[in-house]
mmCIF file of C-alpha atoms and ligand atoms in Angstrom:
data_model
loop_
_atom_site.group_PDB
_atom_site.id
_atom_site.type_symbol
_atom_site.label_atom_id
_atom_site.label_comp_id
_atom_site.label_asym_id
_atom_site.label_seq_id
_atom_site.Cartn_x
_atom_site.Cartn_y
_atom_site.Cartn_z
ATOM 1 C CA LYS A 1 2.161 -11.784 23.671
ATOM 2 C CA LYS A 2 5.275 -13.194 22.093
ATOM 3 C CA LYS A 3 3.183 -15.585 20.217
ATOM 4 C CA ARG A 4 1.022 -12.825 18.776
ATOM 5 C CA ASP A 5 3.972 -10.942 17.491
ATOM 6 C CA THR A 6 5.253 -13.949 15.701
ATOM 7 C CA ILE A 7 2.098 -14.743 13.959
ATOM 8 C CA TYR A 8 1.774 -11.086 12.912
ATOM 9 C CA SER A 9 5.113 -10.774 11.390
ATOM 10 C CA ASN A 10 5.127 -14.272 9.638
ATOM 11 C CA ARG A 11 1.621 -14.100 8.100
ATOM 12 C CA GLY A 12 1.930 -14.186 4.363
ATOM 13 C CA MET A 13 5.632 -13.795 4.489
ATOM 14 C CA ASN A 14 6.634 -16.690 2.294
ATOM 15 C CA LEU A 15 4.583 -15.763 -0.689
ATOM 16 C CA GLU A 16 5.282 -12.047 -0.313
ATOM 17 C CA GLU A 17 9.068 -12.645 -0.035
ATOM 18 C CA ASP A 18 9.021 -14.846 -3.095
ATOM 19 C CA ILE A 19 7.137 -12.066 -5.086
ATOM 20 C CA ASN A 20 9.386 -9.398 -3.797
ATOM 21 C CA THR A 21 12.517 -11.255 -4.833
ATOM 22 C CA SER A 22 10.974 -11.916 -8.163
ATOM 23 C CA ASN A 23 10.116 -8.243 -8.619
ATOM 24 C CA ASP A 24 13.778 -7.381 -7.945
ATOM 25 C CA TYR A 25 14.878 -9.789 -10.585
ATOM 26 C CA TYR A 26 12.201 -8.333 -13.019
ATOM 27 C CA LEU A 27 13.520 -4.849 -12.355
ATOM 28 C CA LEU A 28 17.216 -6.012 -12.848
ATOM 29 C CA VAL A 29 16.586 -7.771 -16.210
ATOM 30 C CA GLU A 30 14.131 -4.910 -17.335
ATOM 31 C CA ARG A 31 11.243 -7.112 -17.671
ATOM 32 C CA ALA A 32 8.684 -5.210 -15.617
ATOM 33 C CA VAL A 33 8.531 -2.469 -12.831
ATOM 34 C CA ILE A 34 6.475 -3.804 -10.001
ATOM 35 C CA HIS A 35 6.691 -2.764 -6.420
ATOM 36 C CA LYS A 36 5.067 -3.623 -3.121
ATOM 37 C CA LYS A 37 3.166 -0.691 -1.875
ATOM 38 C CA PRO A 38 4.527 0.385 1.503
ATOM 39 C CA THR A 39 2.221 -0.123 4.526
ATOM 40 C CA PRO A 40 0.480 3.072 5.266
ATOM 41 C CA ILE A 41 1.556 4.313 8.766
ATOM 42 C CA GLN A 42 -0.055 7.231 10.607
ATOM 43 C CA VAL A 43 2.718 9.121 12.284
ATOM 44 C CA VAL A 44 1.836 10.831 15.636
ATOM 45 C CA LYS A 45 5.102 11.775 17.196
ATOM 46 C CA VAL A 46 8.454 12.492 15.604
ATOM 47 C CA ASP A 47 11.652 13.519 17.369
ATOM 48 C CA TYR A 48 14.486 15.364 15.701
ATOM 49 C CA PRO A 49 17.656 14.714 17.707
ATOM 50 C CA SER A 50 20.327 17.163 16.487
ATOM 51 C CA ARG A 51 22.590 16.002 13.718
ATOM 52 C CA SER A 52 20.736 12.689 13.093
ATOM 53 C CA ALA A 53 17.680 11.488 11.232
ATOM 54 C CA ALA A 54 14.154 12.022 12.540
ATOM 55 C CA ILE A 55 12.951 9.172 14.869
ATOM 56 C CA ILE A 56 9.330 8.326 14.829
ATOM 57 C CA LYS A 57 8.218 7.781 18.459
ATOM 58 C CA GLU A 58 4.583 7.110 18.047
ATOM 59 C CA ALA A 59 2.762 5.723 15.020
ATOM 60 C CA TYR A 60 -0.049 3.333 14.107
ATOM 61 C CA TYR A 61 -0.670 0.943 11.237
ATOM 62 C CA ARG A 62 -3.477 2.168 8.965
ATOM 63 C CA GLN A 63 -5.658 -0.011 6.631
ATOM 64 C CA SER A 64 -4.403 0.126 3.115
ATOM 65 C CA SER A 65 -7.216 1.400 0.828
ATOM 66 C CA THR A 66 -5.748 -0.638 -2.178
ATOM 67 C CA THR A 67 -3.925 -3.905 -2.835
ATOM 68 C CA ASP A 68 -0.352 -5.281 -2.151
ATOM 69 C CA TYR A 69 1.347 -4.589 -5.456
ATOM 70 C CA ASN A 70 1.145 -2.518 -8.638
ATOM 71 C CA GLY A 71 3.174 -1.493 -11.495
ATOM 72 C CA VAL A 72 3.780 -1.619 -15.231
ATOM 73 C CA TYR A 73 4.476 -4.459 -17.685
ATOM 74 C CA LYS A 74 4.597 -4.033 -21.515
ATOM 75 C CA GLY A 75 2.257 -1.077 -21.311
ATOM 76 C CA TYR A 76 -0.204 -2.771 -18.978
ATOM 77 C CA TYR A 77 -1.037 -1.607 -15.556
ATOM 78 C CA LEU A 78 -0.840 -4.542 -13.197
ATOM 79 C CA ASP A 79 -2.344 -4.584 -9.693
ATOM 80 C CA PHE A 80 -2.848 -7.520 -7.438
ATOM 81 C CA GLU A 81 -3.030 -8.954 -4.062
ATOM 82 C CA ALA A 82 -1.068 -11.919 -2.723
ATOM 83 C CA LYS A 83 -2.670 -14.336 -0.135
ATOM 84 C CA GLU A 84 -1.855 -17.615 1.430
ATOM 85 C CA THR A 85 -4.039 -20.204 3.001
ATOM 86 C CA ASN A 86 -3.523 -23.333 5.137
ATOM 87 C CA ASN A 87 -6.817 -24.618 3.872
ATOM 88 C CA LYS A 88 -6.629 -27.841 1.678
ATOM 89 C CA THR A 89 -9.759 -27.737 -0.509
ATOM 90 C CA SER A 90 -10.654 -24.085 -0.986
ATOM 91 C CA PHE A 91 -9.636 -20.433 -0.532
ATOM 92 C CA PRO A 92 -11.679 -18.652 2.137
ATOM 93 C CA LEU A 93 -12.954 -15.353 1.101
ATOM 94 C CA LYS A 94 -12.587 -13.969 4.596
ATOM 95 C CA ASN A 95 -8.979 -13.335 3.588
ATOM 96 C CA PHE A 96 -10.153 -10.408 1.527
ATOM 97 C CA HIS A 97 -11.245 -7.022 2.563
ATOM 98 C CA GLU A 98 -14.218 -5.146 0.837
ATOM 99 C CA HIS A 99 -11.840 -2.352 0.012
ATOM 100 C CA GLN A 100 -9.536 -4.574 -1.914
ATOM 101 C CA ILE A 101 -12.412 -5.844 -4.017
ATOM 102 C CA VAL A 102 -13.618 -2.251 -4.618
ATOM 103 C CA HIS A 103 -10.126 -1.138 -5.708
ATOM 104 C CA MET A 104 -9.864 -4.086 -8.124
ATOM 105 C CA LYS A 105 -13.144 -3.219 -9.635
ATOM 106 C CA ARG A 106 -12.142 0.456 -10.081
ATOM 107 C CA CYS A 107 -8.853 -0.553 -11.699
ATOM 108 C CA ASN A 108 -10.738 -3.011 -14.059
ATOM 109 C CA GLN A 109 -13.008 -0.032 -15.138
ATOM 110 C CA GLN A 110 -9.969 1.836 -16.183
ATOM 111 C CA MET A 111 -8.713 -1.159 -18.089
ATOM 112 C CA GLY A 112 -6.079 -2.299 -15.637
ATOM 113 C CA ILE A 113 -5.055 -5.824 -15.267
ATOM 114 C CA THR A 114 -5.944 -7.043 -11.616
ATOM 115 C CA PHE A 115 -5.668 -10.480 -10.218
ATOM 116 C CA VAL A 116 -4.673 -12.380 -7.095
ATOM 117 C CA LEU A 117 -1.733 -14.622 -6.407
ATOM 118 C CA ILE A 118 -3.092 -17.420 -4.222
ATOM 119 C CA ARG A 119 -0.826 -19.897 -2.286
ATOM 120 C CA PHE A 120 -2.100 -23.093 -0.897
ATOM 121 C CA SER A 121 0.657 -23.501 1.688
ATOM 122 C CA CYS A 122 -0.092 -27.313 2.414
ATOM 123 C CA TYR A 123 0.778 -28.112 -1.254
ATOM 124 C CA ASN A 124 3.125 -25.066 -1.868
ATOM 125 C CA ARG A 125 1.073 -24.393 -5.072
ATOM 126 C CA VAL A 126 0.587 -20.811 -6.265
ATOM 127 C CA PHE A 127 -2.023 -19.760 -8.690
ATOM 128 C CA LEU A 128 -2.970 -16.439 -10.568
ATOM 129 C CA LEU A 129 -6.576 -15.932 -10.608
ATOM 130 C CA ASP A 130 -8.203 -13.074 -12.554
ATOM 131 C CA SER A 131 -10.014 -10.663 -10.246
ATOM 132 C CA SER A 132 -13.288 -11.096 -12.220
ATOM 133 C CA TYR A 133 -13.658 -14.622 -10.769
ATOM 134 C CA LEU A 134 -12.885 -13.362 -7.310
ATOM 135 C CA ILE A 135 -15.319 -10.503 -7.661
ATOM 136 C CA ASP A 136 -18.085 -12.988 -8.722
ATOM 137 C CA PHE A 137 -17.483 -15.179 -5.811
ATOM 138 C CA TRP A 138 -17.306 -12.101 -3.424
ATOM 139 C CA GLU A 139 -20.715 -10.723 -4.643
ATOM 140 C CA ASN A 140 -22.214 -14.236 -4.604
ATOM 141 C CA LYS A 141 -21.081 -14.550 -1.004
ATOM 142 C CA LEU A 142 -22.853 -11.173 -0.091
ATOM 143 C CA ASN A 143 -26.009 -12.845 -1.406
ATOM 144 C CA ASN A 144 -25.590 -15.764 0.997
ATOM 145 C CA GLY A 145 -23.489 -17.781 -1.457
ATOM 146 C CA ARG A 146 -20.579 -19.949 -0.504
ATOM 147 C CA LYS A 147 -17.730 -18.521 1.623
ATOM 148 C CA SER A 148 -14.656 -19.786 -0.219
ATOM 149 C CA ILE A 149 -13.405 -20.463 -3.811
ATOM 150 C CA PRO A 150 -12.903 -24.185 -4.369
ATOM 151 C CA LEU A 151 -9.296 -25.267 -5.200
ATOM 152 C CA ALA A 152 -10.867 -27.286 -8.227
ATOM 153 C CA PHE A 153 -12.251 -23.918 -9.475
ATOM 154 C CA ILE A 154 -8.997 -22.244 -9.099
ATOM 155 C CA GLU A 155 -7.056 -25.181 -10.856
ATOM 156 C CA SER A 156 -9.534 -24.963 -13.662
ATOM 157 C CA LYS A 157 -9.864 -21.129 -14.164
ATOM 158 C CA GLY A 158 -6.485 -19.962 -12.792
ATOM 159 C CA PHE A 159 -2.947 -20.314 -13.999
ATOM 160 C CA GLU A 160 -0.574 -22.351 -11.828
ATOM 161 C CA ILE A 161 2.728 -20.757 -11.313
ATOM 162 C CA GLY A 162 5.968 -22.911 -11.036
ATOM 163 C CA TYR A 163 8.737 -22.166 -8.510
ATOM 164 C CA GLY A 164 12.101 -21.791 -10.026
ATOM 165 C CA PHE A 165 15.595 -20.383 -9.183
ATOM 166 C CA ASN A 166 15.497 -16.894 -10.616
ATOM 167 C CA PRO A 167 12.825 -15.470 -10.589
ATOM 168 C CA ARG A 168 11.781 -17.738 -7.623
ATOM 169 C CA LEU A 169 8.144 -17.263 -8.752
ATOM 170 C CA ASP A 170 7.872 -16.406 -12.370
ATOM 171 C CA TYR A 171 4.421 -15.078 -12.180
ATOM 172 C CA LEU A 172 4.771 -12.907 -15.331
ATOM 173 C CA VAL A 173 4.440 -16.164 -17.313
ATOM 174 C CA ALA A 174 0.980 -16.529 -15.750
ATOM 175 C CA VAL A 175 0.260 -12.868 -16.500
ATOM 176 C CA ASP A 176 1.167 -13.432 -20.173
ATOM 177 C CA LYS A 177 -1.491 -16.189 -20.275
ATOM 178 C CA LEU A 178 -3.917 -13.994 -18.633
ATOM 179 C CA LEU A 179 -3.316 -11.134 -21.177
ATOM 180 C CA GLU A 180 -3.570 -13.700 -23.991
ATOM 181 C CA MET A 181 -7.007 -14.819 -22.740
ATOM 182 C CA LYS A 182 -8.218 -11.345 -22.140
ATOM 183 C CA MET A 183 -7.180 -10.154 -25.737
ATOM 184 C CA LYS A 184 -9.177 -12.975 -27.385
ATOM 185 C CA LYS B 1 13.239 22.526 16.678
ATOM 186 C CA LYS B 2 9.655 23.839 16.374
ATOM 187 C CA LYS B 3 10.514 25.632 13.234
ATOM 188 C CA ARG B 4 12.072 22.605 11.633
ATOM 189 C CA ASP B 5 9.096 20.496 12.194
ATOM 190 C CA THR B 6 6.981 22.975 10.518
ATOM 191 C CA ILE B 7 9.168 23.300 7.480
ATOM 192 C CA TYR B 8 9.254 19.487 7.222
ATOM 193 C CA SER B 9 5.560 18.980 7.305
ATOM 194 C CA ASN B 10 4.592 21.849 5.001
ATOM 195 C CA ARG B 11 7.132 21.113 2.331
ATOM 196 C CA GLY B 12 5.338 20.586 -1.022
ATOM 197 C CA MET B 13 2.106 20.312 0.803
ATOM 198 C CA ASN B 14 0.168 22.723 -1.286
ATOM 199 C CA LEU B 15 0.684 20.941 -4.564
ATOM 200 C CA GLU B 16 0.389 17.435 -3.020
ATOM 201 C CA GLU B 17 -2.884 18.334 -1.204
ATOM 202 C CA ASP B 18 -4.505 19.682 -4.517
ATOM 203 C CA ILE B 19 -3.364 16.566 -6.261
ATOM 204 C CA ASN B 20 -4.647 14.246 -3.422
ATOM 205 C CA THR B 21 -7.939 16.087 -3.483
ATOM 206 C CA SER B 22 -8.212 15.715 -7.211
ATOM 207 C CA ASN B 23 -7.415 12.122 -6.949
ATOM 208 C CA ASP B 24 -10.260 11.592 -4.468
ATOM 209 C CA TYR B 25 -12.497 13.402 -6.961
ATOM 210 C CA TYR B 26 -11.234 11.280 -9.850
ATOM 211 C CA LEU B 27 -11.955 8.084 -7.855
ATOM 212 C CA LEU B 28 -15.434 9.257 -6.980
ATOM 213 C CA VAL B 29 -16.436 10.060 -10.553
ATOM 214 C CA GLU B 30 -14.695 6.913 -11.800
ATOM 215 C CA ARG B 31 -12.334 8.825 -14.130
ATOM 216 C CA ALA B 32 -8.969 7.262 -12.854
ATOM 217 C CA VAL B 33 -7.552 5.263 -10.093
ATOM 218 C CA ILE B 34 -4.468 7.264 -8.834
ATOM 219 C CA HIS B 35 -2.930 7.025 -5.335
ATOM 220 C CA LYS B 36 -0.147 8.713 -3.550
ATOM 221 C CA LYS B 37 2.249 6.011 -2.474
ATOM 222 C CA PRO B 38 2.749 5.896 1.267
ATOM 223 C CA THR B 39 6.047 6.997 2.595
ATOM 224 C CA PRO B 40 8.120 3.861 3.339
ATOM 225 C CA ILE B 41 8.825 3.621 6.974
ATOM 226 C CA GLN B 42 11.261 1.186 8.713
ATOM 227 C CA VAL B 43 9.534 -0.091 11.840
ATOM 228 C CA VAL B 44 12.019 -1.045 14.637
ATOM 229 C CA LYS B 45 9.854 -1.367 17.709
ATOM 230 C CA VAL B 46 6.168 -2.263 18.202
ATOM 231 C CA ASP B 47 4.247 -2.522 21.368
ATOM 232 C CA TYR B 48 1.137 -4.708 21.507
ATOM 233 C CA PRO B 49 -0.967 -3.225 24.549
ATOM 234 C CA SER B 50 -3.569 -5.820 25.327
ATOM 235 C CA ARG B 51 -6.885 -5.334 23.636
ATOM 236 C CA SER B 52 -5.776 -2.473 21.590
ATOM 237 C CA ALA B 53 -4.043 -1.663 18.291
ATOM 238 C CA ALA B 54 -0.292 -2.143 17.838
ATOM 239 C CA ILE B 55 1.704 1.060 18.740
ATOM 240 C CA ILE B 56 4.837 1.736 16.748
ATOM 241 C CA LYS B 57 7.480 3.024 19.241
ATOM 242 C CA GLU B 58 10.482 3.406 17.086
ATOM 243 C CA ALA B 59 10.682 3.853 13.335
ATOM 244 C CA TYR B 60 12.486 5.774 10.708
ATOM 245 C CA TYR B 61 11.675 7.402 7.383
ATOM 246 C CA ARG B 62 13.268 5.475 4.518
ATOM 247 C CA GLN B 63 14.100 6.848 1.131
ATOM 248 C CA SER B 64 11.463 6.007 -1.411
ATOM 249 C CA SER B 65 12.851 3.976 -4.439
ATOM 250 C CA THR B 66 10.155 5.228 -6.704
ATOM 251 C CA THR B 67 8.005 8.390 -7.210
ATOM 252 C CA ASP B 68 5.165 10.097 -5.485
ATOM 253 C CA TYR B 69 2.051 8.904 -7.350
ATOM 254 C CA ASN B 70 0.883 6.052 -9.702
ATOM 255 C CA GLY B 71 -2.245 4.475 -11.029
ATOM 256 C CA VAL B 72 -4.288 3.684 -14.085
ATOM 257 C CA TYR B 73 -6.219 5.854 -16.479
ATOM 258 C CA LYS B 74 -7.874 4.596 -19.631
ATOM 259 C CA GLY B 75 -5.693 1.620 -19.747
ATOM 260 C CA TYR B 76 -2.545 3.691 -19.291
ATOM 261 C CA TYR B 77 -0.087 3.257 -16.429
ATOM 262 C CA LEU B 78 0.528 6.598 -15.014
ATOM 263 C CA ASP B 79 3.468 7.390 -12.790
ATOM 264 C CA PHE B 80 4.652 10.936 -11.535
ATOM 265 C CA GLU B 81 6.411 13.098 -9.195
ATOM 266 C CA ALA B 82 4.979 16.457 -7.772
ATOM 267 C CA LYS B 83 7.451 19.238 -7.240
ATOM 268 C CA GLU B 84 7.320 22.848 -6.101
ATOM 269 C CA THR B 85 9.747 25.580 -6.344
ATOM 270 C CA ASN B 86 10.032 29.209 -5.117
ATOM 271 C CA ASN B 87 12.395 29.975 -8.033
ATOM 272 C CA LYS B 88 11.046 32.512 -10.435
ATOM 273 C CA THR B 89 12.874 31.729 -13.658
ATOM 274 C CA SER B 90 13.743 28.054 -13.728
ATOM 275 C CA PHE B 91 13.120 24.672 -12.026
ATOM 276 C CA PRO B 92 16.223 23.603 -10.016
ATOM 277 C CA LEU B 93 17.244 19.830 -10.915
ATOM 278 C CA LYS B 94 18.458 19.402 -7.338
ATOM 279 C CA ASN B 95 14.852 18.834 -6.404
ATOM 280 C CA PHE B 96 15.094 15.563 -7.971
ATOM 281 C CA HIS B 97 16.813 12.468 -6.858
ATOM 282 C CA GLU B 98 18.711 9.974 -9.040
ATOM 283 C CA HIS B 99 16.415 7.189 -7.955
ATOM 284 C CA GLN B 100 13.295 9.026 -9.236
ATOM 285 C CA ILE B 101 14.849 9.520 -12.662
ATOM 286 C CA VAL B 102 15.886 5.870 -12.841
ATOM 287 C CA HIS B 103 12.379 4.739 -11.852
ATOM 288 C CA MET B 104 10.802 6.853 -14.593
ATOM 289 C CA LYS B 105 13.204 5.644 -17.154
ATOM 290 C CA ARG B 106 12.264 2.008 -16.173
ATOM 291 C CA CYS B 107 8.645 2.767 -16.488
ATOM 292 C CA ASN B 108 9.037 4.401 -19.903
ATOM 293 C CA GLN B 109 10.736 1.146 -21.071
ATOM 294 C CA GLN B 110 7.646 -0.652 -20.042
ATOM 295 C CA MET B 111 5.522 1.909 -22.009
ATOM 296 C CA GLY B 112 4.256 3.639 -18.721
ATOM 297 C CA ILE B 113 3.300 7.285 -18.969
ATOM 298 C CA THR B 114 5.641 9.158 -16.690
ATOM 299 C CA PHE B 115 5.880 12.961 -16.045
ATOM 300 C CA VAL B 116 6.254 15.614 -13.450
ATOM 301 C CA LEU B 117 3.841 18.062 -12.028
ATOM 302 C CA ILE B 118 5.804 21.193 -11.388
ATOM 303 C CA ARG B 119 4.389 24.141 -9.433
ATOM 304 C CA PHE B 120 6.059 27.610 -9.488
ATOM 305 C CA SER B 121 4.883 28.881 -6.202
ATOM 306 C CA CYS B 122 5.465 32.617 -6.889
ATOM 307 C CA TYR B 123 3.047 32.544 -9.800
ATOM 308 C CA ASN B 124 0.905 29.776 -8.630
ATOM 309 C CA ARG B 125 1.346 28.121 -11.949
ATOM 310 C CA VAL B 126 1.471 24.369 -12.446
ATOM 311 C CA PHE B 127 2.707 22.435 -15.423
ATOM 312 C CA LEU B 128 2.817 18.883 -16.500
ATOM 313 C CA LEU B 129 6.193 17.968 -18.120
ATOM 314 C CA ASP B 130 6.860 14.695 -19.847
ATOM 315 C CA SER B 131 9.625 12.832 -18.237
ATOM 316 C CA SER B 132 11.635 12.612 -21.367
ATOM 317 C CA TYR B 133 12.549 16.315 -21.091
ATOM 318 C CA LEU B 134 13.420 16.046 -17.493
ATOM 319 C CA ILE B 135 15.631 13.039 -18.253
ATOM 320 C CA ASP B 136 17.454 15.010 -21.009
ATOM 321 C CA PHE B 137 18.116 17.835 -18.732
ATOM 322 C CA TRP B 138 19.256 15.432 -15.919
ATOM 323 C CA GLU B 139 21.760 13.694 -18.163
ATOM 324 C CA ASN B 140 22.975 16.942 -19.615
ATOM 325 C CA LYS B 141 23.531 18.191 -16.193
ATOM 326 C CA LEU B 142 25.609 15.141 -15.278
ATOM 327 C CA ASN B 143 27.721 16.189 -18.276
ATOM 328 C CA ASN B 144 28.241 19.634 -16.714
ATOM 329 C CA GLY B 145 25.227 21.098 -18.340
ATOM 330 C CA ARG B 146 22.891 23.488 -16.678
ATOM 331 C CA LYS B 147 21.399 22.751 -13.354
ATOM 332 C CA SER B 148 17.829 23.710 -13.889
ATOM 333 C CA ILE B 149 15.080 23.747 -16.385
ATOM 334 C CA PRO B 150 14.144 27.253 -17.647
ATOM 335 C CA LEU B 151 10.515 28.227 -17.013
ATOM 336 C CA ALA B 152 10.378 29.235 -20.720
ATOM 337 C CA PHE B 153 11.338 25.685 -21.688
ATOM 338 C CA ILE B 154 8.577 24.439 -19.443
ATOM 339 C CA GLU B 155 6.039 26.881 -20.870
ATOM 340 C CA SER B 156 6.854 25.736 -24.332
ATOM 341 C CA LYS B 157 7.141 21.937 -23.821
ATOM 342 C CA GLY B 158 4.827 21.334 -20.865
ATOM 343 C CA PHE B 159 1.106 21.647 -20.500
ATOM 344 C CA GLU B 160 -0.199 24.213 -18.035
ATOM 345 C CA ILE B 161 -2.900 23.079 -15.767
ATOM 346 C CA GLY B 162 -5.554 25.499 -14.525
ATOM 347 C CA TYR B 163 -7.002 25.605 -11.080
ATOM 348 C CA GLY B 164 -10.758 24.858 -10.678
ATOM 349 C CA PHE B 165 -13.081 24.073 -8.018
ATOM 350 C CA ASN B 166 -13.688 20.266 -8.527
ATOM 351 C CA PRO B 167 -11.199 18.758 -9.177
ATOM 352 C CA ARG B 168 -8.925 21.454 -7.826
ATOM 353 C CA LEU B 169 -6.175 20.603 -10.253
ATOM 354 C CA ASP B 170 -7.677 18.958 -13.320
ATOM 355 C CA TYR B 171 -4.243 17.558 -14.336
ATOM 356 C CA LEU B 172 -5.896 14.633 -16.366
ATOM 357 C CA VAL B 173 -6.641 17.260 -19.074
ATOM 358 C CA ALA B 174 -2.973 17.844 -19.382
ATOM 359 C CA VAL B 175 -2.378 13.915 -19.447
ATOM 360 C CA ASP B 176 -4.910 13.720 -22.270
ATOM 361 C CA LYS B 177 -2.767 16.243 -24.273
ATOM 362 C CA LEU B 178 0.312 14.316 -23.445
ATOM 363 C CA LEU B 179 -1.256 11.107 -24.575
ATOM 364 C CA GLU B 180 -2.529 12.745 -27.833
ATOM 365 C CA MET B 181 1.119 13.978 -28.420
ATOM 366 C CA LYS B 182 2.566 10.656 -27.742
ATOM 367 C CA MET B 183 0.203 8.771 -29.969
ATOM 368 C CA LYS B 184 1.018 10.922 -32.901
HETATM 369 MG MG1 LIG C 201 -1.635 -9.781 0.924
HETATM 370 MG MG1 LIG C 202 7.185 15.199 -4.535
#
């Protein structure tokens, strides 16, 4: 039981923390406005002790219908997922949920900029990959295609993001490259 | 105690429900991707009964640092607050929080499209008002100016939104007018 809690709370925390810290920095220097969407929670029971704040006494995590992050940067709507893997040679597609793919497709239709930030934990390497590639792999998988995206593919089509001091993970540099590529 | 619960859960629900229903419709017909941001909740204690979902046993509502809604429409980042008033002649600025104003200013800097949807409950009239006017009134209030936005001002500078069947509140028509005005 203890072990399960630990796994649950640490899953994906490194990458997410780095992104959150970077987003705080981007806000501070007025470079972008990007927030992590709160986890949706279904509240069932609330107590209102007198003179103090409401206490939620029973609630459940709900499945998010969208992705982890969204916001605005230089007039562009950005929307993305952050994912980590311990795999060494490819990124397993089972890390994604159908609703995340659907959401990214919908945003693309509205000319939003959608992508994934993928971290290979063994190498501590992070890449930005445009959602169009992810969607292709996803649909190919549904037709009995391969179940993961090879690291070599991500290296060739994605943009690697270097770690720094502040922001810790300057992923907007990769977004700039993505925008440049898209505008061509 | 009962009464307080009721007030809490009904506050602003009419306008929000109409917007949520309209957003569902917009998603369905692929006209826009706009979601209500989940209320941020600070989880303190979670139980993991065997073989069933995690149950949150202690948690607290946190103040949101942003606004109610955001999303993407025709390449534009949209971000807005929904507010209702029982007031008959003006919209009281005390309905807004400083952080909401700050967030809208930040989004404007990034060329996002930010506004408020204001409902005058007595008349069941809903208006879209560009955030720039709200920000002007807010800053004027801080300099001992008036504490509300007159309905007459909202009628003249905002865009009224009619109620319909589906979508119930077709506020994207007002967004189109706003965009047209901004692009001039
Ligand atoms: Mg994630
Ligand atoms: Mg509101």
